[in-house]
Amino acid sequence: MSNERPMSKLTIAIPTYNRLEVLMDCLRSIQTQTMTSYECYVIDDGSDDGTQETVRAFANDDNRFHYIMLRGGAVNGRNAGFKRAKTDILVTFDDDVELVNPNTLAFIVQQFERDPNLGVLGLSEYFQGDRGRDGQGTGTTDT
């Protein structure tokens, strides 16, 4: 991955605490999105399961990702991520979210670009079938 940072279109904040395995699934699902112009902050509430070391190494390999250690709960974590935002579109995911549709981030940006009066957008992604850990299943995004 290049060290050059493209102009980000959206900022993602993900609070976490001692959920390294699901968090890494979440980060990999973000990393494989078709839209690549984002910044993503992982805000760790003091995990002792290797989160800090693993996310820092992940962020060293992909400069769109950033690690922040901040105790204070999920709400404070989201706020800390958003305070660092360099974009107008702010997105928050729980650490166990896996984006099954590779166009989810592009879809979010598209909705805000299409309607400049849009202030909030809610999404739910679901998959049909038993997707499990093998990554199989049909993903759908609804607004």
Coordinates of N, CA and C in Angstrom, one line a residue:
M1 N 0.8 -1.2 0.0 CA 0.0 0.0 0.0 C 0.9 1.2 0.0
S2 N 0.5 2.2 -0.8 CA 1.3 3.4 -0.9 C 1.1 4.2 0.4
N3 N 2.1 5.0 0.7 CA 2.1 5.9 1.9 C 1.3 7.2 1.5
E4 N 1.0 7.4 0.3 CA 0.3 8.6 -0.2 C -1.1 8.5 0.2
R5 N -1.7 9.5 0.9 CA -3.1 9.5 1.3 C -4.0 10.2 0.3
P6 N -4.9 9.4 -0.3 CA -5.9 10.1 -1.2 C -6.8 11.0 -0.4
M7 N -7.5 11.9 -1.0 CA -8.5 12.7 -0.3 C -9.6 11.8 0.2
S8 N -9.8 11.8 1.5 CA -10.9 10.9 2.0 C -12.2 11.5 1.8
K9 N -13.2 10.6 1.6 CA -14.6 11.0 1.4 C -15.4 10.8 2.7
L10 N -15.0 9.9 3.5 CA -15.7 9.6 4.7 C -14.8 9.1 5.8
T11 N -15.2 9.3 7.0 CA -14.5 8.9 8.2 C -15.3 7.9 9.0
I12 N -14.6 6.8 9.3 CA -15.3 5.7 10.1 C -14.6 5.6 11.5
A13 N -15.5 5.5 12.5 CA -15.1 5.4 13.9 C -15.6 4.1 14.4
I14 N -14.7 3.2 15.0 CA -15.1 1.9 15.5 C -14.5 1.8 16.9
P15 N -15.4 1.9 17.9 CA -15.0 1.7 19.3 C -14.9 0.2 19.5
T16 N -13.9 -0.2 20.4 CA -13.7 -1.6 20.6 C -13.2 -1.8 22.1
Y17 N -13.4 -3.1 22.6 CA -12.9 -3.5 23.8 C -12.8 -5.0 23.9
N18 N -11.6 -5.5 23.8 CA -11.4 -7.0 24.0 C -12.2 -7.8 23.0
R19 N -12.2 -7.4 21.8 CA -12.9 -8.2 20.8 C -12.1 -8.3 19.5
L20 N -10.8 -8.6 19.7 CA -9.9 -8.6 18.6 C -10.3 -9.4 17.4
E21 N -10.8 -10.6 17.5 CA -11.1 -11.5 16.4 C -12.2 -10.8 15.5
V22 N -13.3 -10.4 16.1 CA -14.4 -9.8 15.3 C -14.0 -8.5 14.8
L23 N -13.2 -7.7 15.6 CA -12.7 -6.4 15.1 C -11.9 -6.6 13.8
M24 N -11.0 -7.6 13.8 CA -10.1 -7.8 12.6 C -11.0 -8.2 11.4
D25 N -12.0 -9.0 11.6 CA -13.0 -9.3 10.5 C -13.6 -8.0 10.0
C26 N -14.0 -7.2 10.9 CA -14.6 -5.9 10.5 C -13.6 -5.1 9.7
L27 N -12.4 -4.9 10.2 CA -11.4 -4.1 9.5 C -11.1 -4.7 8.1
R28 N -11.0 -6.0 8.0 CA -10.7 -6.6 6.7 C -11.9 -6.4 5.7
S29 N -13.1 -6.4 6.2 CA -14.3 -6.2 5.4 C -14.3 -4.7 4.9
I30 N -13.9 -3.8 5.7 CA -13.8 -2.4 5.3 C -12.7 -2.2 4.2
Q31 N -11.6 -2.9 4.5 CA -10.4 -2.8 3.6 C -10.7 -3.3 2.2
T32 N -11.6 -4.2 2.0 CA -12.0 -4.8 0.7 C -13.1 -4.1 0.0
Q33 N -13.5 -3.0 0.5 CA -14.6 -2.2 -0.1 C -14.1 -1.6 -1.5
T34 N -15.0 -1.5 -2.4 CA -14.6 -0.9 -3.7 C -14.2 0.6 -3.6
M35 N -14.8 1.3 -2.7 CA -14.4 2.7 -2.5 C -13.3 2.7 -1.5
T36 N -12.2 3.3 -1.8 CA -11.0 3.3 -1.0 C -10.6 4.6 -0.4
S37 N -11.4 5.7 -0.6 CA -11.0 7.0 -0.1 C -11.8 7.2 1.2
Y38 N -11.2 6.6 2.3 CA -11.8 6.8 3.6 C -10.7 6.8 4.6
E39 N -11.0 7.3 5.8 CA -10.1 7.1 7.0 C -10.9 6.4 8.0
C40 N -10.2 5.5 8.7 CA -10.9 4.7 9.7 C -10.1 4.7 11.0
Y41 N -10.8 5.1 12.1 CA -10.2 5.1 13.4 C -10.8 4.0 14.3
V42 N -9.9 3.2 14.8 CA -10.2 2.2 15.8 C -9.9 2.8 17.2
I43 N -10.9 2.9 18.0 CA -10.7 3.5 19.3 C -10.9 2.4 20.4
D44 N -9.8 2.1 21.0 CA -9.7 1.0 22.0 C -9.8 1.5 23.4
D45 N -10.7 0.9 24.1 CA -11.1 1.3 25.5 C -10.2 0.5 26.5
G46 N -9.0 0.2 26.1 CA -8.0 -0.4 27.1 C -8.0 -2.0 27.0
S47 N -8.2 -2.5 25.8 CA -8.2 -4.0 25.6 C -6.9 -4.6 26.1
D48 N -7.0 -5.8 26.6 CA -5.8 -6.6 27.0 C -5.7 -7.9 26.2
D49 N -6.2 -7.9 25.0 CA -6.2 -9.1 24.2 C -5.4 -9.0 23.0
G50 N -4.5 -8.1 22.9 CA -3.6 -7.9 21.8 C -4.1 -6.9 20.7
T51 N -5.2 -6.3 21.0 CA -5.8 -5.3 20.1 C -4.8 -4.2 19.7
Q52 N -4.2 -3.6 20.7 CA -3.3 -2.5 20.3 C -2.2 -2.9 19.3
E53 N -1.5 -4.0 19.6 CA -0.4 -4.4 18.8 C -0.9 -4.8 17.4
T54 N -2.0 -5.6 17.4 CA -2.5 -6.1 16.1 C -3.0 -4.9 15.2
V55 N -3.8 -4.0 15.8 CA -4.3 -2.9 15.0 C -3.2 -2.0 14.6
R56 N -2.3 -1.7 15.4 CA -1.1 -0.8 15.0 C -0.4 -1.5 13.8
A57 N -0.2 -2.7 13.9 CA 0.5 -3.4 12.7 C -0.3 -3.3 11.5
F58 N -1.6 -3.5 11.6 CA -2.6 -3.4 10.5 C -2.5 -2.0 9.9
A59 N -2.5 -1.0 10.8 CA -2.5 0.4 10.3 C -1.1 0.8 9.7
N60 N -0.1 0.1 10.1 CA 1.2 0.4 9.5 C 1.3 -0.1 8.1
D61 N 0.5 -1.1 7.8 CA 0.4 -1.7 6.4 C -0.6 -0.9 5.5
D62 N -1.5 -0.2 6.1 CA -2.6 0.5 5.4 C -2.9 1.8 6.1
N63 N -2.4 2.9 5.5 CA -2.4 4.2 6.2 C -3.8 4.8 6.3
R64 N -4.8 4.2 5.8 CA -6.2 4.7 6.0 C -6.7 4.3 7.4
F65 N -6.0 3.4 8.1 CA -6.4 3.0 9.4 C -5.6 3.6 10.5
H66 N -6.2 3.9 11.6 CA -5.5 4.6 12.7 C -6.0 4.0 14.0
Y67 N -5.1 3.8 15.0 CA -5.4 3.3 16.3 C -5.3 4.4 17.3
I68 N -6.3 4.4 18.2 CA -6.4 5.4 19.3 C -6.7 4.6 20.6
M69 N -5.9 4.8 21.6 CA -6.2 4.3 22.9 C -6.9 5.4 23.7
L70 N -8.1 5.1 24.1 CA -8.9 6.0 24.9 C -9.9 5.3 25.8
R71 N -9.7 5.4 27.1 CA -10.7 4.8 28.0 C -11.9 5.7 28.1
G72 N -13.1 5.2 28.2 CA -14.3 6.0 28.4 C -15.5 5.5 27.7
G73 N -15.5 4.3 27.1 CA -16.7 3.8 26.6 C -16.8 4.1 25.1
A74 N -17.9 3.4 24.5 CA -18.1 3.5 23.1 C -18.4 4.9 22.6
V75 N -19.3 5.6 23.3 CA -19.7 6.9 22.9 C -18.5 7.9 22.8
N76 N -17.7 7.9 23.9 CA -16.5 8.7 23.9 C -15.5 8.3 22.8
G77 N -15.5 7.0 22.5 CA -14.6 6.5 21.5 C -15.0 7.1 20.1
R78 N -16.3 7.0 19.8 CA -16.8 7.5 18.6 C -16.6 9.0 18.4
N79 N -16.8 9.7 19.5 CA -16.6 11.1 19.5 C -15.1 11.5 19.2
A80 N -14.2 10.7 19.8 CA -12.8 10.9 19.6 C -12.4 10.7 18.1
G81 N -13.0 9.6 17.5 CA -12.7 9.4 16.1 C -13.2 10.5 15.3
F82 N -14.4 11.0 15.6 CA -15.0 12.0 14.7 C -14.3 13.4 14.9
K83 N -13.7 13.6 16.1 CA -13.0 14.9 16.3 C -11.7 14.9 15.4
R84 N -11.2 13.8 15.0 CA -10.1 13.7 14.1 C -10.4 13.7 12.7
A85 N -11.7 13.6 12.4 CA -12.2 13.5 11.0 C -11.8 14.7 10.1
K86 N -11.4 14.4 8.9 CA -11.1 15.4 7.9 C -12.1 15.3 6.8
T87 N -13.3 14.8 7.1 CA -14.3 14.6 6.1 C -15.6 15.2 6.6
D88 N -16.6 15.3 5.7 CA -17.9 15.7 6.1 C -18.9 14.6 6.4
I89 N -18.5 13.4 5.9 CA -19.4 12.2 6.1 C -18.8 11.4 7.2
L90 N -19.5 11.2 8.3 CA -19.1 10.4 9.5 C -19.9 9.2 9.6
V91 N -19.2 8.0 9.8 CA -19.8 6.7 9.8 C -19.3 6.0 11.1
T92 N -20.2 5.3 11.8 CA -19.7 4.5 12.9 C -20.2 3.1 12.7
F93 N -19.3 2.2 13.0 CA -19.7 0.8 13.0 C -19.3 0.2 14.4
D94 N -20.1 -0.8 14.8 CA -19.7 -1.6 16.0 C -18.5 -2.5 15.5
D95 N -17.7 -3.0 16.4 CA -16.6 -3.8 16.1 C -16.9 -5.1 15.5
D96 N -18.1 -5.6 15.6 CA -18.5 -6.9 15.1 C -19.2 -6.8 13.7
V97 N -19.2 -5.6 13.1 CA -19.8 -5.5 11.8 C -18.9 -6.0 10.7
E98 N -19.5 -6.8 9.8 CA -18.8 -7.2 8.6 C -19.6 -6.7 7.4
L99 N -19.0 -5.9 6.5 CA -19.6 -5.4 5.4 C -19.7 -6.5 4.3
V100 N -20.8 -7.1 4.1 CA -20.9 -8.2 3.2 C -21.1 -7.7 1.7
N101 N -21.5 -6.5 1.5 CA -21.6 -5.9 0.2 C -20.4 -5.0 0.0
P102 N -19.6 -5.3 -1.1 CA -18.3 -4.6 -1.3 C -18.6 -3.1 -1.7
N103 N -19.8 -2.7 -1.9 CA -20.1 -1.4 -2.4 C -20.8 -0.5 -1.3
T104 N -20.8 -1.0 0.0 CA -21.5 -0.3 1.0 C -20.9 1.1 1.2
L105 N -19.6 1.3 1.3 CA -19.1 2.7 1.6 C -19.4 3.6 0.4
A106 N -19.3 3.0 -0.8 CA -19.6 3.8 -2.0 C -21.1 4.2 -2.0
F107 N -21.9 3.3 -1.6 CA -23.4 3.6 -1.5 C -23.6 4.7 -0.5
I108 N -23.0 4.7 0.6 CA -23.1 5.8 1.7 C -22.7 7.1 1.1
V109 N -21.6 7.2 0.5 CA -21.1 8.5 -0.1 C -22.1 8.9 -1.2
Q110 N -22.5 8.0 -2.0 CA -23.4 8.3 -3.1 C -24.7 9.0 -2.6
Q111 N -25.3 8.5 -1.5 CA -26.5 9.0 -0.9 C -26.3 10.5 -0.5
F112 N -25.2 10.7 0.2 CA -24.9 12.1 0.6 C -24.6 13.0 -0.5
E113 N -23.9 12.6 -1.5 CA -23.7 13.4 -2.7 C -24.9 13.7 -3.5
R114 N -25.8 12.7 -3.5 CA -27.1 12.9 -4.3 C -28.0 13.9 -3.6
D115 N -28.0 13.9 -2.3 CA -28.9 14.8 -1.5 C -28.1 15.6 -0.5
P116 N -27.8 16.9 -0.9 CA -27.0 17.7 0.0 C -27.7 18.0 1.3
N117 N -29.0 17.8 1.4 CA -29.8 18.1 2.6 C -29.8 16.9 3.6
L118 N -29.3 15.8 3.1 CA -29.3 14.6 3.9 C -28.4 14.7 5.2
G119 N -28.9 14.4 6.3 CA -28.2 14.6 7.6 C -27.8 13.3 8.2
V120 N -28.7 12.3 8.1 CA -28.5 11.0 8.7 C -28.9 9.9 7.8
L121 N -28.2 8.8 7.7 CA -28.5 7.7 6.9 C -28.3 6.4 7.7
G122 N -29.3 5.6 7.7 CA -29.2 4.3 8.5 C -29.2 3.2 7.5
L123 N -28.4 2.2 7.7 CA -28.3 1.0 6.8 C -28.4 -0.2 7.6
S124 N -28.9 -1.2 7.0 CA -28.8 -2.6 7.6 C -28.3 -3.5 6.4
E125 N -27.3 -4.3 6.7 CA -26.9 -5.3 5.8 C -27.2 -6.6 6.4
Y126 N -27.6 -7.5 5.5 CA -27.9 -8.8 5.9 C -27.4 -9.8 4.8
F127 N -27.4 -11.0 5.2 CA -27.0 -12.0 4.2 C -28.0 -13.1 4.2
Q128 N -28.1 -13.8 3.0 CA -29.1 -14.9 2.9 C -28.3 -16.2 2.9
G129 N -28.8 -17.1 3.7 CA -28.1 -18.4 3.8 C -27.2 -18.4 5.0
D130 N -26.5 -19.5 5.2 CA -25.6 -19.6 6.3 C -24.3 -19.2 5.9
R131 N -23.9 -17.9 6.1 CA -22.7 -17.4 5.6 C -21.5 -17.9 6.5
G132 N -21.7 -17.9 7.8 CA -20.6 -18.3 8.6 C -19.3 -17.7 8.4
R133 N -18.2 -18.3 8.8 CA -16.8 -17.8 8.7 C -16.2 -18.0 7.3
D134 N -16.9 -18.8 6.5 CA -16.3 -19.1 5.1 C -16.6 -18.0 4.1
G135 N -17.4 -16.9 4.5 CA -17.6 -15.8 3.7 C -18.6 -16.0 2.6
Q136 N -19.3 -17.1 2.6 CA -20.3 -17.4 1.6 C -21.6 -16.8 1.9
G137 N -22.4 -16.5 1.0 CA -23.8 -16.0 1.2 C -24.0 -14.8 0.3
T138 N -25.2 -14.3 0.2 CA -25.5 -13.2 -0.7 C -25.8 -12.0 0.2
G139 N -25.0 -11.0 0.0 CA -25.2 -9.8 0.8 C -26.1 -8.8 0.1
T140 N -26.9 -8.1 0.9 CA -27.8 -7.1 0.4 C -27.7 -5.9 1.3
T141 N -27.8 -4.7 0.8 CA -27.8 -3.5 1.6 C -29.1 -2.8 1.4
D142 N -29.8 -2.4 2.5 CA -31.0 -1.7 2.5 C -30.8 -0.4 3.2
T143 N -31.6 0.6 2.8 CA -31.6 1.9 3.5 C -32.8 2.0 4.4

